[in-house]
Coordinates of C-alpha atoms (C1' of nucleotides) in Angstrom, one line a residue:
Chain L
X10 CA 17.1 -28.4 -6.3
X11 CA 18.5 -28.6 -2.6
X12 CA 18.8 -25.4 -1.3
X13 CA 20.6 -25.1 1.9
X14 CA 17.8 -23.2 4.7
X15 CA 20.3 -21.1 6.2
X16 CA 20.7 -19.6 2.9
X17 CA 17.2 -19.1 2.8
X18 CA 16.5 -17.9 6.2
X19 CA 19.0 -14.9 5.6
X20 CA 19.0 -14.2 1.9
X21 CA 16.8 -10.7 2.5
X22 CA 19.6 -9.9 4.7
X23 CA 22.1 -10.7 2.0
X24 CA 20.6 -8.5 -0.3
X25 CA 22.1 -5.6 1.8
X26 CA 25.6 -6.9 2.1
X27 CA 27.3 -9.5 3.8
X28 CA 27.1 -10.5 7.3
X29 CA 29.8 -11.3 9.5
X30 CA 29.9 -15.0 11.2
X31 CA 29.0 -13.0 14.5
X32 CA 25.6 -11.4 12.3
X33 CA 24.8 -15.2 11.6
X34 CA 25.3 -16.6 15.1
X35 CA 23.0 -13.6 16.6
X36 CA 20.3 -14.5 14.0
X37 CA 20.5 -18.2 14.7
X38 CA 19.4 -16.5 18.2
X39 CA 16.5 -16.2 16.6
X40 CA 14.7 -19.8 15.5
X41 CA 13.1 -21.2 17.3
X42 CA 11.4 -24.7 16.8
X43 CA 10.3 -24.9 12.8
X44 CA 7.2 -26.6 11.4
X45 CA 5.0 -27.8 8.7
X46 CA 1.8 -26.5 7.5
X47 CA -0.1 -28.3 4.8
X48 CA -1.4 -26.6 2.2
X49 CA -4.6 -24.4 3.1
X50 CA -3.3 -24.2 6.8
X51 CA -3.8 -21.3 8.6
X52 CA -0.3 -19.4 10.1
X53 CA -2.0 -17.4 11.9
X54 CA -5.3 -15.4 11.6
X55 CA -7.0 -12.1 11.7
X56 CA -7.7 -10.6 15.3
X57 CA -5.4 -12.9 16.9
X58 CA -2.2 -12.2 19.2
X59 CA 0.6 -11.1 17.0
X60 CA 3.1 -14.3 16.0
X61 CA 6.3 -14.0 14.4
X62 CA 7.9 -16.6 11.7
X63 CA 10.1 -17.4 9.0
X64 CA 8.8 -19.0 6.5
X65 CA 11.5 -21.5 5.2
X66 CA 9.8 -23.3 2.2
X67 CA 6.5 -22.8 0.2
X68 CA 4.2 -19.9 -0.4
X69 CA 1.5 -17.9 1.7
X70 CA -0.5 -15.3 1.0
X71 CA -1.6 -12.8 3.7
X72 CA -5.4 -11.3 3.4
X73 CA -7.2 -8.7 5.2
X74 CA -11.4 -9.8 5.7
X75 CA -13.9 -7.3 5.5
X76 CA -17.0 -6.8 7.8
X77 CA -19.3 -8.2 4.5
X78 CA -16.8 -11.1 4.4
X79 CA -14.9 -10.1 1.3
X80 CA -11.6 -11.2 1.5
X81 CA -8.7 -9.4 -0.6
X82 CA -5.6 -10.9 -0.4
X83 CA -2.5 -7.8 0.2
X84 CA 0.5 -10.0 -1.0
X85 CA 2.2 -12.9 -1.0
X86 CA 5.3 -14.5 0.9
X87 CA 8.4 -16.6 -0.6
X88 CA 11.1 -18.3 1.3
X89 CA 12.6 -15.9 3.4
X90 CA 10.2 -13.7 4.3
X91 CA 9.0 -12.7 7.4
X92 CA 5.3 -13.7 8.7
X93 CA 3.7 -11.4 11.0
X94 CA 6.3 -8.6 11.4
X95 CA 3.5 -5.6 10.5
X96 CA 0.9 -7.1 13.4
X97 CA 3.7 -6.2 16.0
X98 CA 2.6 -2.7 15.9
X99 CA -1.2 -4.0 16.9
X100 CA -2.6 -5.7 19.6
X101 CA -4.5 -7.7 17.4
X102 CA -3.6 -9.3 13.8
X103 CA -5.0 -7.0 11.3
X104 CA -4.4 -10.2 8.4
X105 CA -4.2 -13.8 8.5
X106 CA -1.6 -15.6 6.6
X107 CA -2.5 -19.1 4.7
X108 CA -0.1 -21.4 3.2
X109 CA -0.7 -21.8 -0.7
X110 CA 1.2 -24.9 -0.7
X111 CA 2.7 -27.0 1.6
X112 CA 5.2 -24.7 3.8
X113 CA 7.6 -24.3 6.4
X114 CA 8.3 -22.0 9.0
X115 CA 10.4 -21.6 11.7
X116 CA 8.9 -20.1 14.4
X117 CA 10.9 -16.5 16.6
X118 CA 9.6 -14.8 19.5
X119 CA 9.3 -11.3 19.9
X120 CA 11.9 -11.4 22.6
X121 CA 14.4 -12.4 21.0
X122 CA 13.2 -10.0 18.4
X123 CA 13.9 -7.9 20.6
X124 CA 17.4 -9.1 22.4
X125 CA 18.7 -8.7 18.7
X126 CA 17.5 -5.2 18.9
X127 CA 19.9 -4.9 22.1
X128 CA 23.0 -7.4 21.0
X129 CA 23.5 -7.0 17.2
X130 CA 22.2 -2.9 16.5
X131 CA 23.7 -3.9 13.2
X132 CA 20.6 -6.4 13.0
X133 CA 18.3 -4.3 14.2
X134 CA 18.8 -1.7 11.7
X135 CA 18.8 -4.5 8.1
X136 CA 15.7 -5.9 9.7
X137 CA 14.8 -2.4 9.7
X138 CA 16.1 -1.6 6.5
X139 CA 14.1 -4.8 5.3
X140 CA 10.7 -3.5 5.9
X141 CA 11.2 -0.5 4.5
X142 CA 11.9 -2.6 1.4
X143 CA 8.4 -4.2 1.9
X144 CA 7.2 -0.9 2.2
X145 CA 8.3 0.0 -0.9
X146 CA 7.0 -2.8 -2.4
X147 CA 3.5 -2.3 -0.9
X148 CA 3.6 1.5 -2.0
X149 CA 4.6 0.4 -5.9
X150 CA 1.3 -2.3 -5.5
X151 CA -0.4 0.3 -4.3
X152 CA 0.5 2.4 -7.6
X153 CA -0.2 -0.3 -9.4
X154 CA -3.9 -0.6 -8.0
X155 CA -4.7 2.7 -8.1
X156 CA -3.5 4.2 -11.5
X157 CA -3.5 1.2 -13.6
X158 CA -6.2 -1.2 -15.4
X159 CA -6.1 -5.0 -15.7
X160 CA -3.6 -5.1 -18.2
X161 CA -0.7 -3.6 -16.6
X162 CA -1.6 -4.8 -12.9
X163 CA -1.0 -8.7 -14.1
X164 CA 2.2 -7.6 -15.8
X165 CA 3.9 -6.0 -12.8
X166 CA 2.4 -8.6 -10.5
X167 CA 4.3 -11.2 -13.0
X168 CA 7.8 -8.4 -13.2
X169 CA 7.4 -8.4 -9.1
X170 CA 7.4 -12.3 -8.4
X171 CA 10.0 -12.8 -11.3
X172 CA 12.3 -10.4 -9.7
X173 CA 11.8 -11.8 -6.1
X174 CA 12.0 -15.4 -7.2
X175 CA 15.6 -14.3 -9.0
X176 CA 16.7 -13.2 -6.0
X177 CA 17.2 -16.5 -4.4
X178 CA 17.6 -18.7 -7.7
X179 CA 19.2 -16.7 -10.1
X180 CA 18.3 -19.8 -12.8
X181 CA 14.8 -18.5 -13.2
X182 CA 14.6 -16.2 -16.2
X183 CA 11.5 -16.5 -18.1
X184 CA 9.0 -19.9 -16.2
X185 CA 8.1 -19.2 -12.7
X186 CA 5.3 -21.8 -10.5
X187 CA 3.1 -19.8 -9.3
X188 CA 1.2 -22.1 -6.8
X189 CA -2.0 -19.6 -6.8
X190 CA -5.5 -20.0 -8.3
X191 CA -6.4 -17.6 -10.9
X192 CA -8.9 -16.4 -8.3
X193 CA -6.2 -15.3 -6.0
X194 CA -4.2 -13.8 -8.0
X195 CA -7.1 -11.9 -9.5
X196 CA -7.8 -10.6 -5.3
X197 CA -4.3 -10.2 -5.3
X198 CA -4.6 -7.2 -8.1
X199 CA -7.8 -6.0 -7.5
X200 CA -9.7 -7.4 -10.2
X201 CA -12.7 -10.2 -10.5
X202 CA -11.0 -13.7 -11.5
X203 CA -13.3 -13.8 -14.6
X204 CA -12.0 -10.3 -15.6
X205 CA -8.2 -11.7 -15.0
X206 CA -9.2 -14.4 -17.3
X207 CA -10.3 -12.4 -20.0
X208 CA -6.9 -10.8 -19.5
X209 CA -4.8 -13.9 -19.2
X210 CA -6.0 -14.8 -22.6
X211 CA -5.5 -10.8 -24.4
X212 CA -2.1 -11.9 -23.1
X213 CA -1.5 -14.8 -24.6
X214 CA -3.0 -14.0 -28.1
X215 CA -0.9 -11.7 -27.9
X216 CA 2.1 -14.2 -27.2
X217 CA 3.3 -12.5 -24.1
X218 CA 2.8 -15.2 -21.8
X219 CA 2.1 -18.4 -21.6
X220 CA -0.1 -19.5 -18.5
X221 CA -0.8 -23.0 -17.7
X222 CA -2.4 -24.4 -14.7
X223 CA -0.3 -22.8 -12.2
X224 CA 3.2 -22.4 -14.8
X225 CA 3.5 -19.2 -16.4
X226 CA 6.2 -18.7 -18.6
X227 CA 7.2 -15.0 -20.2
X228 CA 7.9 -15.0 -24.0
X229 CA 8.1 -11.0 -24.4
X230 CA 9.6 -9.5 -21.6
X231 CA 9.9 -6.0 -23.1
X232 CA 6.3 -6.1 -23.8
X233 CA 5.6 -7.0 -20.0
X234 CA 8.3 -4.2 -18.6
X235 CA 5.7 -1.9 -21.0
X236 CA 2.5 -2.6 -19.5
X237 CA 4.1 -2.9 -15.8
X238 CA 5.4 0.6 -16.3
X239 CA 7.0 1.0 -13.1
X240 CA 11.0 1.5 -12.6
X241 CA 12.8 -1.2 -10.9
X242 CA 13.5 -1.1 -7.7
X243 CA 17.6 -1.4 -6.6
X244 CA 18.4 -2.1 -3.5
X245 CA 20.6 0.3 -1.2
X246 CA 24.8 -1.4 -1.8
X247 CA 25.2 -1.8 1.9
X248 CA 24.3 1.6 3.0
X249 CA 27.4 3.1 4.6
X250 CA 24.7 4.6 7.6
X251 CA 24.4 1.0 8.9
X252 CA 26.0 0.3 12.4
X253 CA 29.1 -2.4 12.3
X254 CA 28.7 -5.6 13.2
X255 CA 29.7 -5.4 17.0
X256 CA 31.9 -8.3 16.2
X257 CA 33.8 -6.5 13.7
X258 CA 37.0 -5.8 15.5
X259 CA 37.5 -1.8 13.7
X260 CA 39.8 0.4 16.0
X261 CA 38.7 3.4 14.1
X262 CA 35.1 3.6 15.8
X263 CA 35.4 6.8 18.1
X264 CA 32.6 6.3 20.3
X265 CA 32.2 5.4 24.1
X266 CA 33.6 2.5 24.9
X267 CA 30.5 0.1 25.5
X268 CA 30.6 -3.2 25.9
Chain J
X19 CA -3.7 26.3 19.1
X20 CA 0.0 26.1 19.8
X21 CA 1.4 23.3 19.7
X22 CA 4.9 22.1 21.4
X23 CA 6.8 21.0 18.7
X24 CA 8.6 18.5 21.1
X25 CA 5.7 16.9 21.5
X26 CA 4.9 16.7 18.0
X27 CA 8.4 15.1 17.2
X28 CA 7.7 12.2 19.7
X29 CA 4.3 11.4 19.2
X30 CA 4.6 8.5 16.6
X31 CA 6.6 7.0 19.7
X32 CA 4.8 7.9 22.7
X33 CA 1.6 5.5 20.8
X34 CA 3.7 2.6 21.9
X35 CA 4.2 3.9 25.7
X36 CA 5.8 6.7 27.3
X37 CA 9.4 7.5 27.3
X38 CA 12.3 7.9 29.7
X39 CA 14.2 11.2 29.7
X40 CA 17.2 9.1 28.3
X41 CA 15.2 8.4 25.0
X42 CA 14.3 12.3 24.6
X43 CA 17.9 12.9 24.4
X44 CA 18.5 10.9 22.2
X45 CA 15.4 11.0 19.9
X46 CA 17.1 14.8 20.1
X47 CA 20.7 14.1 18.6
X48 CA 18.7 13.0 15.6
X49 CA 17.8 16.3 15.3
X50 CA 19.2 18.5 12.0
X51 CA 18.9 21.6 11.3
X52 CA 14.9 22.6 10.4
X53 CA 13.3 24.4 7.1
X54 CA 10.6 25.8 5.7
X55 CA 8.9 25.2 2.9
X56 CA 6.1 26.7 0.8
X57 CA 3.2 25.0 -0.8
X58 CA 4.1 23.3 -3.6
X59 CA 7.6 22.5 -2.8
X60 CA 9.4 19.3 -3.4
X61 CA 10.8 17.8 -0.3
X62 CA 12.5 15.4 -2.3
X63 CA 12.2 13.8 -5.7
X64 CA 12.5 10.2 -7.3
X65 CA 15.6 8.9 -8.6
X66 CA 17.0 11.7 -5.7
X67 CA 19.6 9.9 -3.3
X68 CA 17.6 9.0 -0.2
X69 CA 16.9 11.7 2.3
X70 CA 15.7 11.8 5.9
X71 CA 13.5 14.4 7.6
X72 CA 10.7 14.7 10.4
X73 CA 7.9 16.7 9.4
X74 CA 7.1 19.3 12.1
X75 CA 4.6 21.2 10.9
X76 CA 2.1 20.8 7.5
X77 CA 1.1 18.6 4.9
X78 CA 2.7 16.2 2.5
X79 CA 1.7 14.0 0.0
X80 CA 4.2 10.8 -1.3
X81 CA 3.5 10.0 -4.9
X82 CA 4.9 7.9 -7.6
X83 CA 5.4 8.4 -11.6
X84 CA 5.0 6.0 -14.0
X85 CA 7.0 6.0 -17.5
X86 CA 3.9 7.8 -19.1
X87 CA 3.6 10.4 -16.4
X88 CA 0.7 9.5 -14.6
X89 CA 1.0 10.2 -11.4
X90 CA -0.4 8.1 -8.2
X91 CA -0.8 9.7 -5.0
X92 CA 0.9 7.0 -2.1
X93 CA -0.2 8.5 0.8
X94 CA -0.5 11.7 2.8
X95 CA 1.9 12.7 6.0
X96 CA 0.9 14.6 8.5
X97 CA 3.3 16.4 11.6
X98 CA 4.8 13.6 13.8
X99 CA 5.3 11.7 10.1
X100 CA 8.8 11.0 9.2
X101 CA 9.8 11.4 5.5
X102 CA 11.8 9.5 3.1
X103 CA 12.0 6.5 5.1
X104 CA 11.1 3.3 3.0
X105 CA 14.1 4.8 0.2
X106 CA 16.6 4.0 2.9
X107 CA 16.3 1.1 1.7
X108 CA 16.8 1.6 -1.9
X109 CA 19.8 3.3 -3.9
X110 CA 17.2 6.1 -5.0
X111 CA 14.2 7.1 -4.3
X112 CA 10.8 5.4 -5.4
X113 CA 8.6 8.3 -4.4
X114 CA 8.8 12.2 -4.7
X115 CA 7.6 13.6 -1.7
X116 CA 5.7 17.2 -2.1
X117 CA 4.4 20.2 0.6
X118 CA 0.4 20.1 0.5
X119 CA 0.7 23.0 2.8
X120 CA 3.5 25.4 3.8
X121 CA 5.5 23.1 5.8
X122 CA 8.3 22.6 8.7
X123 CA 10.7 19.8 8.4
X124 CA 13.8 18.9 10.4
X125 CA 16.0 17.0 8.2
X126 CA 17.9 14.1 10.2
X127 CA 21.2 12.2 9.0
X128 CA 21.0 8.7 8.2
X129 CA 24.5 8.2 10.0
X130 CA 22.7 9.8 13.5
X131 CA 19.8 6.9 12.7
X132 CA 22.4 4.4 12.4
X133 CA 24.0 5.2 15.8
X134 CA 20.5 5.9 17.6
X135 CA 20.4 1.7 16.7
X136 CA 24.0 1.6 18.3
X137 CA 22.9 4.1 21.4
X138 CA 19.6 2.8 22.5
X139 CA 17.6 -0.1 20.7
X140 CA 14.5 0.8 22.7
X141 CA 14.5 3.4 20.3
X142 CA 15.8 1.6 17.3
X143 CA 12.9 -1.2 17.8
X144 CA 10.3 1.6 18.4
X145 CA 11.6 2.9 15.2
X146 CA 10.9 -0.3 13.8
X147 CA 7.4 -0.3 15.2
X148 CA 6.4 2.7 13.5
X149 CA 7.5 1.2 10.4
X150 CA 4.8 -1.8 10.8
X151 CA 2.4 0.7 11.8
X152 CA 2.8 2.2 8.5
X153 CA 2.7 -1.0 6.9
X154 CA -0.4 -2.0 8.6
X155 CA -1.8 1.3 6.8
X156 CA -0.5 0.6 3.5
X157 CA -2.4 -2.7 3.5
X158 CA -5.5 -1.3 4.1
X159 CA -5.6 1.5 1.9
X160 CA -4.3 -1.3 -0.4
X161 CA -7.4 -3.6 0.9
X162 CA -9.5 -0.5 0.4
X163 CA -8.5 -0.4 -3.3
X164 CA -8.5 -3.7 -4.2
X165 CA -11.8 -4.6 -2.8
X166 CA -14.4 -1.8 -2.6
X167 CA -15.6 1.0 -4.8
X168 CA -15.1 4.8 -4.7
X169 CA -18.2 5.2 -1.9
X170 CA -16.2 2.6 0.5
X171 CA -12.8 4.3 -0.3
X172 CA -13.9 7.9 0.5
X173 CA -15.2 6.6 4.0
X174 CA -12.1 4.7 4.4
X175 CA -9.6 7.7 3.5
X176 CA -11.9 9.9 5.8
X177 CA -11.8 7.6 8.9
X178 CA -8.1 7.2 8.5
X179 CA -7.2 11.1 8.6
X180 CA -9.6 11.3 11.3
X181 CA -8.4 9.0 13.4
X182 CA -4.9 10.1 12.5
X183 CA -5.4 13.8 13.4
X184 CA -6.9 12.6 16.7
X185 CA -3.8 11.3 17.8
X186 CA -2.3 14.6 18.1
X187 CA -5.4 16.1 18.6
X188 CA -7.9 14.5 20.5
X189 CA -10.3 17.8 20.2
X190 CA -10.8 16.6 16.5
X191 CA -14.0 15.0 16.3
X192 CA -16.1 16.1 13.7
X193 CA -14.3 18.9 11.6
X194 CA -11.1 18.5 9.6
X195 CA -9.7 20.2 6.9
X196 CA -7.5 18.7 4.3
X197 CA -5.5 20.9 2.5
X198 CA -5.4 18.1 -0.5
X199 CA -7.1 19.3 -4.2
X200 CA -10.0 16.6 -5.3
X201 CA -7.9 16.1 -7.7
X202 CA -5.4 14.6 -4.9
X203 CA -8.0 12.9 -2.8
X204 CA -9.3 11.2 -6.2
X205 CA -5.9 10.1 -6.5
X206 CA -5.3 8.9 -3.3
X207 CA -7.9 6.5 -3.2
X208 CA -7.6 5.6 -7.0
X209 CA -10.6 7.3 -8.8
X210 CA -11.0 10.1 -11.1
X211 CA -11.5 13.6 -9.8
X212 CA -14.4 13.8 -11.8
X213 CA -16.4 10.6 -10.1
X214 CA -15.0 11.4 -6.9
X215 CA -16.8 14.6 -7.3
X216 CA -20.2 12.4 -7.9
X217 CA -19.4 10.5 -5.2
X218 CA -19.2 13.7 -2.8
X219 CA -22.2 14.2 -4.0
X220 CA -23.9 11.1 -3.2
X221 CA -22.6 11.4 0.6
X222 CA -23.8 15.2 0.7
X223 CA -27.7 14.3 -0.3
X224 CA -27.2 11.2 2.0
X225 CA -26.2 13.5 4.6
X226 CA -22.9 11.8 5.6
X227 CA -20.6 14.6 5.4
X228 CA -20.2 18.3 4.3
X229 CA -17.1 19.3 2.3
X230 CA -16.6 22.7 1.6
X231 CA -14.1 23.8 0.4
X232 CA -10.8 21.8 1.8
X233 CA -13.2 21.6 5.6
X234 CA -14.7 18.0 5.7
X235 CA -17.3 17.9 8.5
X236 CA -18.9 14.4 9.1
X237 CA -22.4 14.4 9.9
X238 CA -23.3 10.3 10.5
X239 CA -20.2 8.9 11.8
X240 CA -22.2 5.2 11.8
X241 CA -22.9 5.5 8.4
X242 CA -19.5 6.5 7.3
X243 CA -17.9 3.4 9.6
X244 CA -20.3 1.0 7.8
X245 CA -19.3 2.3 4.3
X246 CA -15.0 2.1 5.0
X247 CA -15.8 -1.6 6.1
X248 CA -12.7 -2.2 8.0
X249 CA -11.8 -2.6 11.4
X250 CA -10.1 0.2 13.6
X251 CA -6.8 -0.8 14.1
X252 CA -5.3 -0.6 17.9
X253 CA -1.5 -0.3 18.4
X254 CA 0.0 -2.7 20.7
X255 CA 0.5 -0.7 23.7
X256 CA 4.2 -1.1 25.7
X257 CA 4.8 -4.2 23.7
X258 CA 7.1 -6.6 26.3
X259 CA 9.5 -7.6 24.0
X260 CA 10.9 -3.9 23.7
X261 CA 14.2 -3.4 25.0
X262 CA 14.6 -1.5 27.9
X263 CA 16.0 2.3 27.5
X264 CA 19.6 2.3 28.4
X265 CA 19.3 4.6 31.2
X266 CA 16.9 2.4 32.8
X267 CA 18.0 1.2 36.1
X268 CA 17.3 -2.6 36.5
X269 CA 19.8 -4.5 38.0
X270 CA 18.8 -7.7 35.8
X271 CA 19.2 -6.5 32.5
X272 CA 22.4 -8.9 31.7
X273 CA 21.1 -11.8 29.7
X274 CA 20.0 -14.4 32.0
X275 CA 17.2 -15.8 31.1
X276 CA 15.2 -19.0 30.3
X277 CA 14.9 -20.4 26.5
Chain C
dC23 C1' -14.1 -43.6 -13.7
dG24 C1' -16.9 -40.2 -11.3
dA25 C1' -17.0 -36.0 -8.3
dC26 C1' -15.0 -31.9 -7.4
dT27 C1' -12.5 -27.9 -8.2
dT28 C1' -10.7 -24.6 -11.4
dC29 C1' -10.6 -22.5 -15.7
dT30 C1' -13.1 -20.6 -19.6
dT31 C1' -16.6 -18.3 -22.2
dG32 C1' -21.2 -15.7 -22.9
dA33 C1' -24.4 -12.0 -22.1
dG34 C1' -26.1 -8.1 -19.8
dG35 C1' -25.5 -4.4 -16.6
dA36 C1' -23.1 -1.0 -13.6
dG37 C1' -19.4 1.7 -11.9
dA38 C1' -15.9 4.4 -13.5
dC39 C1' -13.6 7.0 -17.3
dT40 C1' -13.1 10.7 -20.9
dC41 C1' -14.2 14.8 -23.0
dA42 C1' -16.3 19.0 -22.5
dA43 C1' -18.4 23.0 -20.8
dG44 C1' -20.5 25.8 -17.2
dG45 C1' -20.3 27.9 -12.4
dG46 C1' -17.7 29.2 -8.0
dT47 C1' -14.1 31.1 -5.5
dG48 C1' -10.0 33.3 -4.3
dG49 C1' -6.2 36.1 -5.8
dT50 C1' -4.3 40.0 -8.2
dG51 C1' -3.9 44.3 -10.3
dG52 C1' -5.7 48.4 -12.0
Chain M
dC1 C1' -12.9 48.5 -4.4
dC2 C1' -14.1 46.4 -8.3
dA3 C1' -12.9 43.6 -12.4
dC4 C1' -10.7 40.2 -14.3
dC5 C1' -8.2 35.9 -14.3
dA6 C1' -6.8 31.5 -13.0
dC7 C1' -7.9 27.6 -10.8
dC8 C1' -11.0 24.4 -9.0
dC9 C1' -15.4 22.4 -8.4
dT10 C1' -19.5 20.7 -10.6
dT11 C1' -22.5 18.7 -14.0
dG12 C1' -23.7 16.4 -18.6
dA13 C1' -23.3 12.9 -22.2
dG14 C1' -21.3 9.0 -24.2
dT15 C1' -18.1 5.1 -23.8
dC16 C1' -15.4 1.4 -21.9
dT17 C1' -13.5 -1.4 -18.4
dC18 C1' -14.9 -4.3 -15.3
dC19 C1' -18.5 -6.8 -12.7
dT20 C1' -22.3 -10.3 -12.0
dC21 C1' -24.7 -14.2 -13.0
dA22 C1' -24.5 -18.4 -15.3
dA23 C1' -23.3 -22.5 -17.6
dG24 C1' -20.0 -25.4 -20.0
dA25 C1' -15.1 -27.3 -20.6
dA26 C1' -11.0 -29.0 -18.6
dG27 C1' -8.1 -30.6 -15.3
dT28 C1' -7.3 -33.1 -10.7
dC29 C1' -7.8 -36.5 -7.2
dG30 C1' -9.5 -40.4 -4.8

DNA sequence: CGACTTCTTGAGGAGACTCAAGGGTGGTGG
DNA sequence: CCACCACCCTTGAGTCTCCTCAAGAAGTCG
């Protein structure tokens, strides 16, 4: 159950195809000091200057408060996952980020956010390339609020954490820990958590799911890609627009002569 | 009412701070060649390979199709949007992208967005910044659907185009017109066209807004604030971390520097 | 073993949906 | 220029999903 951090830290990088040692030296660049957070913890809140991380272990979950006080929670964050890259567009935090269990981070300044930017274009353009991954993801939630009832919005909340979760442990099929209350999760897809419960148990009569305490464990997987009726997502085989790694020692590059 | 086109193309970047002439000249080589298209018209289509353009002129809407055909409206771009962006990330496309109006795009090549990264990272990390802008609006549309009810969610979408059409436009006050169906707006925001009909209704005998037609005029700008419950949201202006543009001429641009 | 939180279930009500038909509005062709 | 047609907006009626309020059961922690 060790799982080495560095791993971790650059597995959404991964996902777009290898890195050179030169990639991983000019990302190290990047962390700064790391830290706990118990569970409950605030990473950073709402109206607040903008505050970049990594988070290394654990969960969070990032909300957006209303003027009334209702709070909806807009997604959650696993292991490797930036915190606080949208806010960098604001002056002030538009959602606060909480730590569902006990977590850590590794904290990154926006300059050397920006130095990468400068040094490593290659960098630049996967952490690029990575939001527009969350994007997508936000867009197919967004789907999946708008068009779709109850049912269907646990399933491809359940298909969307199973796939993410795979990513980095290719050993979960079917039980994932989902270190949520019932209540967020029901914030999380729109719903009331006494409606999600009504639904939690229409799944499991229906031996979909099983769905205890915080473990939920998928018996029918086809029936769940049914309700969650949304394509999955593949991710772009290193796209062939993506500057080289300016390590990469490639004659054939027929541009100016920086360096 | 004409507008420089130039100007247009830029303005998602000059909301972070102005530019040098260095960064025009390049924000230009990503230039392709530009087309019409009429009303109607797919700019590009799910399961397409991924495809890059500027709109220019016009209206678009992003949607995505689930397995049984129901169609969810993502979002609506306006001129200074750029198009097909979050697929860059995938190996096809998650959303079709269609011309609400007869539009202008320029179609760019992902290869000239890869070496704009390579060329000037100012650009590439404003680039980047847009993205999170976009982001920040996908969480609150996705806030505004998971938390409030059709009322709420018609101010929202309202205050958003407004405030979006001021950018370019700062003699928009009042007035707008929004060449989307009910049918799309409903959509949009996640309701039936049929109860956001009602719900027109409701804001027209309340006096909030008149809507003729596709010409949305609001009447009680207080009123409609207090009903989309969320806070405007401020871009970070000239964020420090930026890199500077490559023509820049400061003499202590090589990395010195304190931790 | 309490005290607390979280999950679960019940009952009643409201927002939103579906089906359906009537009323405008703009476009097209005779 | 008018008539017709197609599309869209609007309104009605009935139903269902989802919500609210509330209380009881189960699990967790000190």
């Amino acid at each position: 159950m060790l799982i080495d951090l560095k791993d971790v830290a650059v597995s959404r990088f991964l996902a777009f195809g290898p890195l050179e040692e030169r990639d991983y030296l000019d990302l190290a660049s990047l962390a700064g000091h790391t830290r706990w957070l118990k569970r409950g913890e605030h990473i950073y809140m709402e109206g607040d200057q903008p505050l970049l991380a990594l988070l290394l272990r654990g969960w969070t979950a990032s909300s957006i408060t209303f003027e009334d006080g209702t709070r909806q929670v807009i997604k959650v964050q696993l292991p490797g996952d930036m915190l606080g890259v949208p806010n960098l567009a604001l002056r002030t935090n538009a959602d606060s980020v909480t730590a569902l269990t006990d977590v850590q981070i590794g904290l990154m300044s926006p300059h050397a956010l920006g130095r990468l930017f400068e040094r490593n274009p290659r960098l630049g353009a996967l952490l690029f390339l990575i939001s527009q991954e969350e994007r997508v993801r936000g867009m197919d939630r967004l789907a999946s609020l708008g068009a779709t009832q109850a049912l269907s919005r646990v399933a491809a909340l359940l298909r969307e954490l199973l796939a993410r979760l795979q990513r980095t442990d290719p050993a979960i099929t079917d039980t994932i820990e989902i270190p949520l209350l019932q209540s967020d999760v029901a914030s999380l897809i729109g719903i009331t958590p006494v409606h999600l419960n009504r639904t939690i148990q229409r799944l499991r009569a229906e031996r979909v799911l099983r769905w205890r305490r915080s473990v939920v464990t998928i018996l029918d997987h086809a029936r769940l890609a049914e309700l969650g009726a949304l394509p999955t997502r593949e991710i772009a085989p290193e796209p062939a627009w993506l500057p080289r790694s300016p390590g990469a020692d490639d004659p054939s590059s027929d541009d100016t002569g920086g360096t």
